[in-house]
Short mmCIF file of C-alpha atoms and ligand atoms in Angstrom, two decimals:
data_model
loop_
_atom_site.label_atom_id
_atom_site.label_comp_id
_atom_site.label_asym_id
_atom_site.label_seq_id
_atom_site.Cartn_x
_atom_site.Cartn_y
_atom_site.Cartn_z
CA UNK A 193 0.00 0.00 0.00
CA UNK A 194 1.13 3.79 -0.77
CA UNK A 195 2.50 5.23 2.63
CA UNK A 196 0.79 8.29 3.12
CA UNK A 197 2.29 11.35 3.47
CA UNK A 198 1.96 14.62 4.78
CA UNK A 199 4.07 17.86 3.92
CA UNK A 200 4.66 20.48 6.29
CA UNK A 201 5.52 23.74 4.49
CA UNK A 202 4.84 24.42 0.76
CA UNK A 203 7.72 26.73 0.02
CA UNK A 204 10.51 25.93 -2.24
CA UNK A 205 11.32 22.93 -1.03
CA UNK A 206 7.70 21.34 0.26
CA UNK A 207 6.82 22.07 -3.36
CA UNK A 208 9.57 20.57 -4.84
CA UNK A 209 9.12 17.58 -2.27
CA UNK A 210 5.96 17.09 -3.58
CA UNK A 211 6.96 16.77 -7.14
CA UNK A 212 9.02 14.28 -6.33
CA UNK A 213 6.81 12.15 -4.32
CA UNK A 214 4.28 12.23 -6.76
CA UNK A 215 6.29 11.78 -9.61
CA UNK A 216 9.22 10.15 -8.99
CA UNK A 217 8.86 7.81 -5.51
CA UNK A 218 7.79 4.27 -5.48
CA UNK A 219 5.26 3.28 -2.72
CA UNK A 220 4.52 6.76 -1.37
CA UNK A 221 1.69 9.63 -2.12
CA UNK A 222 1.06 13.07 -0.88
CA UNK A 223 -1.95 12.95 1.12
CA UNK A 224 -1.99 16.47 3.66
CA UNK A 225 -0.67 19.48 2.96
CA UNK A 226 0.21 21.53 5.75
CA UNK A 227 0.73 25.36 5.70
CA UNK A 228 -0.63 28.76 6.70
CA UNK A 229 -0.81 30.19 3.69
CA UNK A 230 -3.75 28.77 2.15
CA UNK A 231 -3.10 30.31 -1.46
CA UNK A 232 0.82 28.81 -1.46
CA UNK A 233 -0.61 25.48 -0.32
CA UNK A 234 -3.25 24.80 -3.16
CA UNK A 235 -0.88 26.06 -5.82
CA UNK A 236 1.73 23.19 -4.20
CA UNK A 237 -1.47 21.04 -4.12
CA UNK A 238 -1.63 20.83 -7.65
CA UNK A 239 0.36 18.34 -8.22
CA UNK A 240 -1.37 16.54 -5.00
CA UNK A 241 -4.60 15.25 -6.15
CA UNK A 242 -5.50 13.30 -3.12
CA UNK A 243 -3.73 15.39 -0.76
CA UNK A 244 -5.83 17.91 1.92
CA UNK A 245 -5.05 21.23 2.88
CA UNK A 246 -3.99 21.50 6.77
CA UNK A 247 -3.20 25.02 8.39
CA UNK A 248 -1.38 23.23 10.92
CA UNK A 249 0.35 19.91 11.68
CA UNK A 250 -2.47 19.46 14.76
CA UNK A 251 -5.53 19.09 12.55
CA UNK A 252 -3.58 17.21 10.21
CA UNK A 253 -3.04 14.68 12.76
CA UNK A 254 -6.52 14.90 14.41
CA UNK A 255 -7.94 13.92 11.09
CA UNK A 256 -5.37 10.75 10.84
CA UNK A 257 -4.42 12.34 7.31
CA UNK A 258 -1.35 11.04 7.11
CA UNK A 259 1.28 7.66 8.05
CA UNK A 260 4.34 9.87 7.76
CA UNK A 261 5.59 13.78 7.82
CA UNK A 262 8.13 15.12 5.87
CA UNK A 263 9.12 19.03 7.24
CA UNK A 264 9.69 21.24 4.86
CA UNK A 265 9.97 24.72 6.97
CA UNK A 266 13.26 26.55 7.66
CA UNK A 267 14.86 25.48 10.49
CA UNK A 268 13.60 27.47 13.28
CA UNK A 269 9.97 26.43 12.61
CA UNK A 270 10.85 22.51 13.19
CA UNK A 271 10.70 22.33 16.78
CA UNK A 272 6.62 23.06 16.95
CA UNK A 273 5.87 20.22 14.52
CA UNK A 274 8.32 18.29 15.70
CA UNK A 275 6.70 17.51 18.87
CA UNK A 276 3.66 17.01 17.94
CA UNK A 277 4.85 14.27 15.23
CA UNK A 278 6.47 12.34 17.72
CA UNK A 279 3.71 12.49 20.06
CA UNK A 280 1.57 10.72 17.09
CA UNK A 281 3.97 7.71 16.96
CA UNK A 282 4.62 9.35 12.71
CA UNK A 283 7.99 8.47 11.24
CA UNK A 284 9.77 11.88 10.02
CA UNK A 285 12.41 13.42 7.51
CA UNK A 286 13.36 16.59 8.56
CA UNK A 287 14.88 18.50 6.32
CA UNK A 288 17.94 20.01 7.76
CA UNK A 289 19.13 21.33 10.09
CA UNK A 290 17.24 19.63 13.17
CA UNK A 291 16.94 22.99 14.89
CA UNK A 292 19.32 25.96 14.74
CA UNK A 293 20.96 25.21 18.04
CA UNK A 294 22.37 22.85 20.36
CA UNK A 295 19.90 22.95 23.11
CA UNK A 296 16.75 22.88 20.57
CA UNK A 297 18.46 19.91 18.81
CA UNK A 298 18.95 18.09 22.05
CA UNK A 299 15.54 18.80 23.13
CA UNK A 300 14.50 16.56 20.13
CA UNK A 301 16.92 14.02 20.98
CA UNK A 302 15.40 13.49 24.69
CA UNK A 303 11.72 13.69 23.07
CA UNK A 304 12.44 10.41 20.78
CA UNK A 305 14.33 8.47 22.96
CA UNK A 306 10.97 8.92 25.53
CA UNK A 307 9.42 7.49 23.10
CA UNK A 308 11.48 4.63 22.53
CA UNK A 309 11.65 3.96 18.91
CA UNK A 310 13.92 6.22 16.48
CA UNK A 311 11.52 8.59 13.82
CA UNK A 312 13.43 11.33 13.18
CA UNK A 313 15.33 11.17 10.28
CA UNK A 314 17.07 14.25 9.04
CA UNK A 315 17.19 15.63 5.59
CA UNK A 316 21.40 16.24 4.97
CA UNK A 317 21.05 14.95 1.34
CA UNK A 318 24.89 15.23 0.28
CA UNK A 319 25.28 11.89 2.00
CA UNK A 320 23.32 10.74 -1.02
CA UNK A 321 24.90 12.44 -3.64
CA UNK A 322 27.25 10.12 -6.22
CA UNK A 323 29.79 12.49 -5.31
CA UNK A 324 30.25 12.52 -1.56
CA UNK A 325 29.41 8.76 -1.55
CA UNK A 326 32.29 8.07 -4.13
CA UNK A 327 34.53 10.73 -2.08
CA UNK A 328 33.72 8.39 1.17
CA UNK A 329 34.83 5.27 -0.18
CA UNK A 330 37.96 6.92 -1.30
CA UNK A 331 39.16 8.57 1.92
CA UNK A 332 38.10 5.44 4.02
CA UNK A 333 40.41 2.91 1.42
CA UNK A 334 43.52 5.11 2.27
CA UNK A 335 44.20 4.33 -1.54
CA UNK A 336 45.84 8.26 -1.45
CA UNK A 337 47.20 7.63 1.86
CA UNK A 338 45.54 9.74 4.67
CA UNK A 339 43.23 12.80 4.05
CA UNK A 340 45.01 15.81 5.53
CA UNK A 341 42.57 18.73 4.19
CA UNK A 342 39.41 19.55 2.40
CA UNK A 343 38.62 22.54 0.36
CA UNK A 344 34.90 23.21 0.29
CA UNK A 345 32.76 26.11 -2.36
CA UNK A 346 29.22 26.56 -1.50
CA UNK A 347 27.78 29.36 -3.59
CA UNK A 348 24.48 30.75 -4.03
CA UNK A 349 23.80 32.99 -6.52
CA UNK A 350 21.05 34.64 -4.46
CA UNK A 351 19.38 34.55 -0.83
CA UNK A 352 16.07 35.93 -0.64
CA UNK A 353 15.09 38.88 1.86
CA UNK A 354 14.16 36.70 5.03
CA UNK A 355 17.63 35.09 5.01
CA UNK A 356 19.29 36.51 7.78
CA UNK A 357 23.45 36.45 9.19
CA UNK A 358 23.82 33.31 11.03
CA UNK A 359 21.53 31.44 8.35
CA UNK A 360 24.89 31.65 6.34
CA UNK A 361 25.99 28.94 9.41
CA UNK A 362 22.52 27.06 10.66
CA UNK A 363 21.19 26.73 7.25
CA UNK A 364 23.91 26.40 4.61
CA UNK A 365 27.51 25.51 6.17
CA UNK A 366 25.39 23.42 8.06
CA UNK A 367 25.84 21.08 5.09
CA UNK A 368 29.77 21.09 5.41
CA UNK A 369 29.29 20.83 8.82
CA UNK A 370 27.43 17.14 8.88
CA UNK A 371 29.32 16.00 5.48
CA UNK A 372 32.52 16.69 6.85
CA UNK A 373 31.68 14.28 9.66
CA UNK A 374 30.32 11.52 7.51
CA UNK A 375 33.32 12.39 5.22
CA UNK A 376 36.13 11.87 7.92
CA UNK A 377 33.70 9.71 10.60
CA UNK A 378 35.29 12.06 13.28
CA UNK A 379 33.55 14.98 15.23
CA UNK A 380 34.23 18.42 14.52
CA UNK A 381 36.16 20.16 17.46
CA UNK A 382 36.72 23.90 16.73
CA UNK A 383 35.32 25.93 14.07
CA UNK A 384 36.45 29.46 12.82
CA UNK A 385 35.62 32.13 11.00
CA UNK A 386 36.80 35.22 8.75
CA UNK A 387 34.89 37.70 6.22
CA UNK A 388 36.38 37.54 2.68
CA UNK A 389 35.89 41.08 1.33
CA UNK A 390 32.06 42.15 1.53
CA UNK A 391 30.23 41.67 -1.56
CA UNK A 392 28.23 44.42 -2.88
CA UNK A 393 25.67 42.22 -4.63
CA UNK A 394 23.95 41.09 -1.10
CA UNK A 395 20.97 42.51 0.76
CA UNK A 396 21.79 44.53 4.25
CA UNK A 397 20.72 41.60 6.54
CA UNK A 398 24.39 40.00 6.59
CA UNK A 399 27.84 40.03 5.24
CA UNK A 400 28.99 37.84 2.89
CA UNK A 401 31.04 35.56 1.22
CA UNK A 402 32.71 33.85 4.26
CA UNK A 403 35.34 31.42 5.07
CA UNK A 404 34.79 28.68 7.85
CA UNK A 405 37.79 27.04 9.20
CA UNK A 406 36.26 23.17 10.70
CA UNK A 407 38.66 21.09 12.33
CA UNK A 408 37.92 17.45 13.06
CA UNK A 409 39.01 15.21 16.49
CA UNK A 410 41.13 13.53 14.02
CA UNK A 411 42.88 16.75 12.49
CA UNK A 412 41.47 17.25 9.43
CA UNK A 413 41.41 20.70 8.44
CA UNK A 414 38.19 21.83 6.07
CA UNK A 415 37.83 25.15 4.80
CA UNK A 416 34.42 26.33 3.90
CA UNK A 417 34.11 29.50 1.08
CA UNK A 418 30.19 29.72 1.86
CA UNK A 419 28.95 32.84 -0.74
CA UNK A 420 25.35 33.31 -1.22
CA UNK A 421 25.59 36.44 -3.44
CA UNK A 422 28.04 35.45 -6.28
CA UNK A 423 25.29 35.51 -9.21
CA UNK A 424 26.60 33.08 -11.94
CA UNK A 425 24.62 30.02 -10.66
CA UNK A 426 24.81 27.51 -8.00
CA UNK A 427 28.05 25.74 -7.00
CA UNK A 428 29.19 23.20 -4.50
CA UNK A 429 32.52 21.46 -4.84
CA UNK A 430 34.75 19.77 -2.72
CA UNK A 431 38.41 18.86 -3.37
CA UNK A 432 40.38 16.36 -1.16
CA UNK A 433 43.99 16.87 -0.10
CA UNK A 434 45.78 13.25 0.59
CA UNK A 435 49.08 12.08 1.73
CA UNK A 436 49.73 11.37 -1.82
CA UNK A 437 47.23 13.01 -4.32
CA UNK A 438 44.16 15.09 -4.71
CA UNK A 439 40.22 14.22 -5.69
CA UNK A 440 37.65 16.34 -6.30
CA UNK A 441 33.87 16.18 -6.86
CA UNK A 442 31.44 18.90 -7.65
CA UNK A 443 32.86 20.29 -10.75
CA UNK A 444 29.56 20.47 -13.13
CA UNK A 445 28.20 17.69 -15.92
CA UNK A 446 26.57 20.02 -17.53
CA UNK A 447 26.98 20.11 -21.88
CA UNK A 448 30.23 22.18 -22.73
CA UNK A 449 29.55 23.68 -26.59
CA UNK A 450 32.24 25.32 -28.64
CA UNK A 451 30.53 27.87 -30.65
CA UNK A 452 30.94 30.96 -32.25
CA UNK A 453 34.67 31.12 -30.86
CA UNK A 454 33.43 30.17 -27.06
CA UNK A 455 33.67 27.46 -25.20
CA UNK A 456 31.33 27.12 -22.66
CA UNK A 457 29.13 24.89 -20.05
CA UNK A 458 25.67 24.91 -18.61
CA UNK A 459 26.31 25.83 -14.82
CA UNK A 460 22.81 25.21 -12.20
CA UNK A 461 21.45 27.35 -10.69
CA UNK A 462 19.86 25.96 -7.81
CA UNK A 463 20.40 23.09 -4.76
CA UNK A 464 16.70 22.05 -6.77
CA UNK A 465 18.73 20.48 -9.94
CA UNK A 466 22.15 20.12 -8.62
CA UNK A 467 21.30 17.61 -5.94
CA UNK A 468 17.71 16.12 -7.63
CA UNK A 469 19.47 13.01 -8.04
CA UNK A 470 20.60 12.96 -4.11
CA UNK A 471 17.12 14.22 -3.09
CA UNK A 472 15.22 11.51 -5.22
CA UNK A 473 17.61 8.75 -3.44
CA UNK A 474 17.14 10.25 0.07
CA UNK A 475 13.42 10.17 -0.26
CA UNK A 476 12.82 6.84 -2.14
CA UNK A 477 15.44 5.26 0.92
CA UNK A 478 13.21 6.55 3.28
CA UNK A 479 10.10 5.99 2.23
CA UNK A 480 11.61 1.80 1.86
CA UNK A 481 12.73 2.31 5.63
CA UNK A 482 9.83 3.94 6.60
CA UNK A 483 7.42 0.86 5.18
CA UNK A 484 9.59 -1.30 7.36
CA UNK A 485 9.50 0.66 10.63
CA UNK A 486 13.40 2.21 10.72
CA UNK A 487 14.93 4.80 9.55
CA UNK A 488 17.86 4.69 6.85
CA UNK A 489 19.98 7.87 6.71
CA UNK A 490 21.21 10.50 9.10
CA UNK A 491 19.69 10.73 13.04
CA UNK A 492 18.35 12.73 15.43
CA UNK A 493 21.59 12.42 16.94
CA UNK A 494 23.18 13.48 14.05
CA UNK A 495 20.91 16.13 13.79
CA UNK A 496 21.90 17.40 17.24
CA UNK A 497 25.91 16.50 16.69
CA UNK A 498 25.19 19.51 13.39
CA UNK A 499 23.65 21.57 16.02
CA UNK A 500 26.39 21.55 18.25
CA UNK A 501 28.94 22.65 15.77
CA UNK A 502 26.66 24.73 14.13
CA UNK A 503 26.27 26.36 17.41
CA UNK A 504 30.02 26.94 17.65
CA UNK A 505 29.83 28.55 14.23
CA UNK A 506 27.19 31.03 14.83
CA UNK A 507 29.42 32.54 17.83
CA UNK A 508 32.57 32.10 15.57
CA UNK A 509 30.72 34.41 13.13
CA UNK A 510 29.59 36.84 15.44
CA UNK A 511 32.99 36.89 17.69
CA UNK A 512 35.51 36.56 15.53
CA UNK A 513 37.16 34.25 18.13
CA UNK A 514 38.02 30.40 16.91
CA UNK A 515 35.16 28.40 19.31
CA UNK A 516 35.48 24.53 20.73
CA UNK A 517 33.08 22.54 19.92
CA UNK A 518 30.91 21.22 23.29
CA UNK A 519 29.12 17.71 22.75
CA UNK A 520 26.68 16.17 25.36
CA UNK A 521 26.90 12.48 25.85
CA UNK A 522 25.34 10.18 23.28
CA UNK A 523 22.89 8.18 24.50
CA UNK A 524 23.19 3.94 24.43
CA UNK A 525 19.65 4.48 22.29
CA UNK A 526 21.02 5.42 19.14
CA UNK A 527 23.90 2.66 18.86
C1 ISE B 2052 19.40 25.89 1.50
O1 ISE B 2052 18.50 25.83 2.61
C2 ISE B 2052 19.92 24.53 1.20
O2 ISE B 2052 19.72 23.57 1.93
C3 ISE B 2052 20.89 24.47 0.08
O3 ISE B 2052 21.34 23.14 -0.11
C4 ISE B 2052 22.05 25.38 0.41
O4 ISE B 2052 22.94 25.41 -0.68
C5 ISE B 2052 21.55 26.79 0.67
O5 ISE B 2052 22.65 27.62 0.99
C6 ISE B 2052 20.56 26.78 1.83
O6 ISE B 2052 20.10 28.11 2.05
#
């Protein structure tokens, strides 16, 4: 049978979730819509015939609408539908981060373990992309010798109004931040940061592009360039620095034509098509999981691990000061 699912937030990425699930995922179908704005929710609907409309996650669940929820709101709206989720016994992705902060993050953590069963699953979709998966296998064969350093470009070419300072940390190096750790398999311990020179293109609500120093328990250093202003398109690479050589992922596939004395090739423009492919994997995995009553991709606790760093990042940006990374004990529940 489909597994039945409800989408909180029809913004961006609720809308582009729902696309997905209705187009491209086996064994799943959209069947609540949940959102405020009533207008922005049937336009998402669309694409939903047998999905509802639902102001809020509450009546949602009242009305047993849904088997599964799949958050779609920035960050610091998760909390308040979090809860209520749980409480409901629904399996969740989360798209990231958990929560914006340590103490919101672990919060989460304690709710689901009352419960007793893992639901949470958290949306950091890189760990599904070729890419980073390829990148994995490489560093953890040692075929280069050990991984000393990674070089990370994360560039928007636009962020719009709401986006605020320390969303440059909780909602995009936040990324870096959990793929460096499934990258190396070792915590992050200190994270720094320093302003490249302001650019011009960006709205007054923060300064930008920046570059985040992360350093891991086991000494690898990864820089961060994290630039949401820079126009062309949308970029994320990585490059690997080994004992012996150098990888990198991330450069474009995109059609290179020589024409009319240019060279040139198609860059994206948006997470929406560079990571579809890591997106539609993420989602199909968990809607298998889900069907079988576990989760398969990144935790609460992994969630919360983010937080902490991200935590550490958001003072780093608004200190100036390198900041040590403070961890709370992992519970035996999440092995
Ligand atoms: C956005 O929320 C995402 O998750 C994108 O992957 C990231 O590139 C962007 O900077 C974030 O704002």
């Amino acid at each position: 049978s489909e597994l039945r699912i409800g989408v909180v937030g029809a913004g961006l990425m609720g809308a582009d979730h729902i696309i997905r699930i209705q187009n491209r995922i086996n064994g799943a179908i959209v069947t609540a819509v949940v959102e405020p704005d009533e207008g922005r929710a049937k336009s998402a609907m669309e694409n939903a015939p047998a999905a509802k409309w639902y102001p809020n996650v509450e009546a949602a669940i009242a009305d047993k609408a849904m088997d599964a929820v799949l958050i779609a709101t920035p960050g610091q709206f998760h909390e308040p539908v979090l809860l209520p989720a749980l409480a409901a016994g629904l399996p969740i992705l989360c798209e990231k981060p958990l929560t914006p902060d340590a103490a919101s993050s672990l919060r989460m953590v304690e709710a689901e373990v009352a419960t007793g069963k893992q639901f949470i699953q958290v949306g950091f979709m890189r760990r599904f992309d070729a890419g980073y998966e390829n990148l994995r296998s490489l560093i953890s064969s040692k075929d280069q010798g050990e991984l000393l350093g990674l070089h990370c470009a994360h560039r928007n070419p636009s962020v719009p109004e709401s986006y605020h300072n320390d969303m440059l940390i909780f909602d995009s190096v936040v990324h870096e931040i959990d793929v460096v750790r499934f990258l190396t398999d070792s915590p992050i311990e200190t994270v720094e940061v320093k302003h490249m020179k302001r650019n011009s293109n960006n709205h007054s609500g923060f300064s930008d592009p920046i570059l985040v120093l992360l350093k891991t328990k086991s000494e690898v250093l990864a820089t961060v360039e994290m630039n949401v202003s820079v126009k062309f398109g949308y970029e994320v690479k990585t490059e690997a620095v080994f004992e012996n050589g150098i990888a990198e992922i991330g450069r474009t596939s995109g059609m290179t034509t020589w024409f009319n004395g240019q060279i040139s090739t198609q860059e994206h423009m948006s997470f929406k098509t560079r990571f579809a492919a890591a997106y539609d994997s993420q989602i199909q995995r968990w809607v298998t999981a889900t069907k079988q009553g576990k989760i398969d991709g990144p935790s609460a606790w992994d969630g919360y691990l983010a937080a902490a760093a991200v935590e550490a990042g958001v003072k780093a940006l608004n200190t100036g000061t390198l900041q040590n990374v403070e961890y709370a004990a992992k519970p035996d529940f999440y092995k």
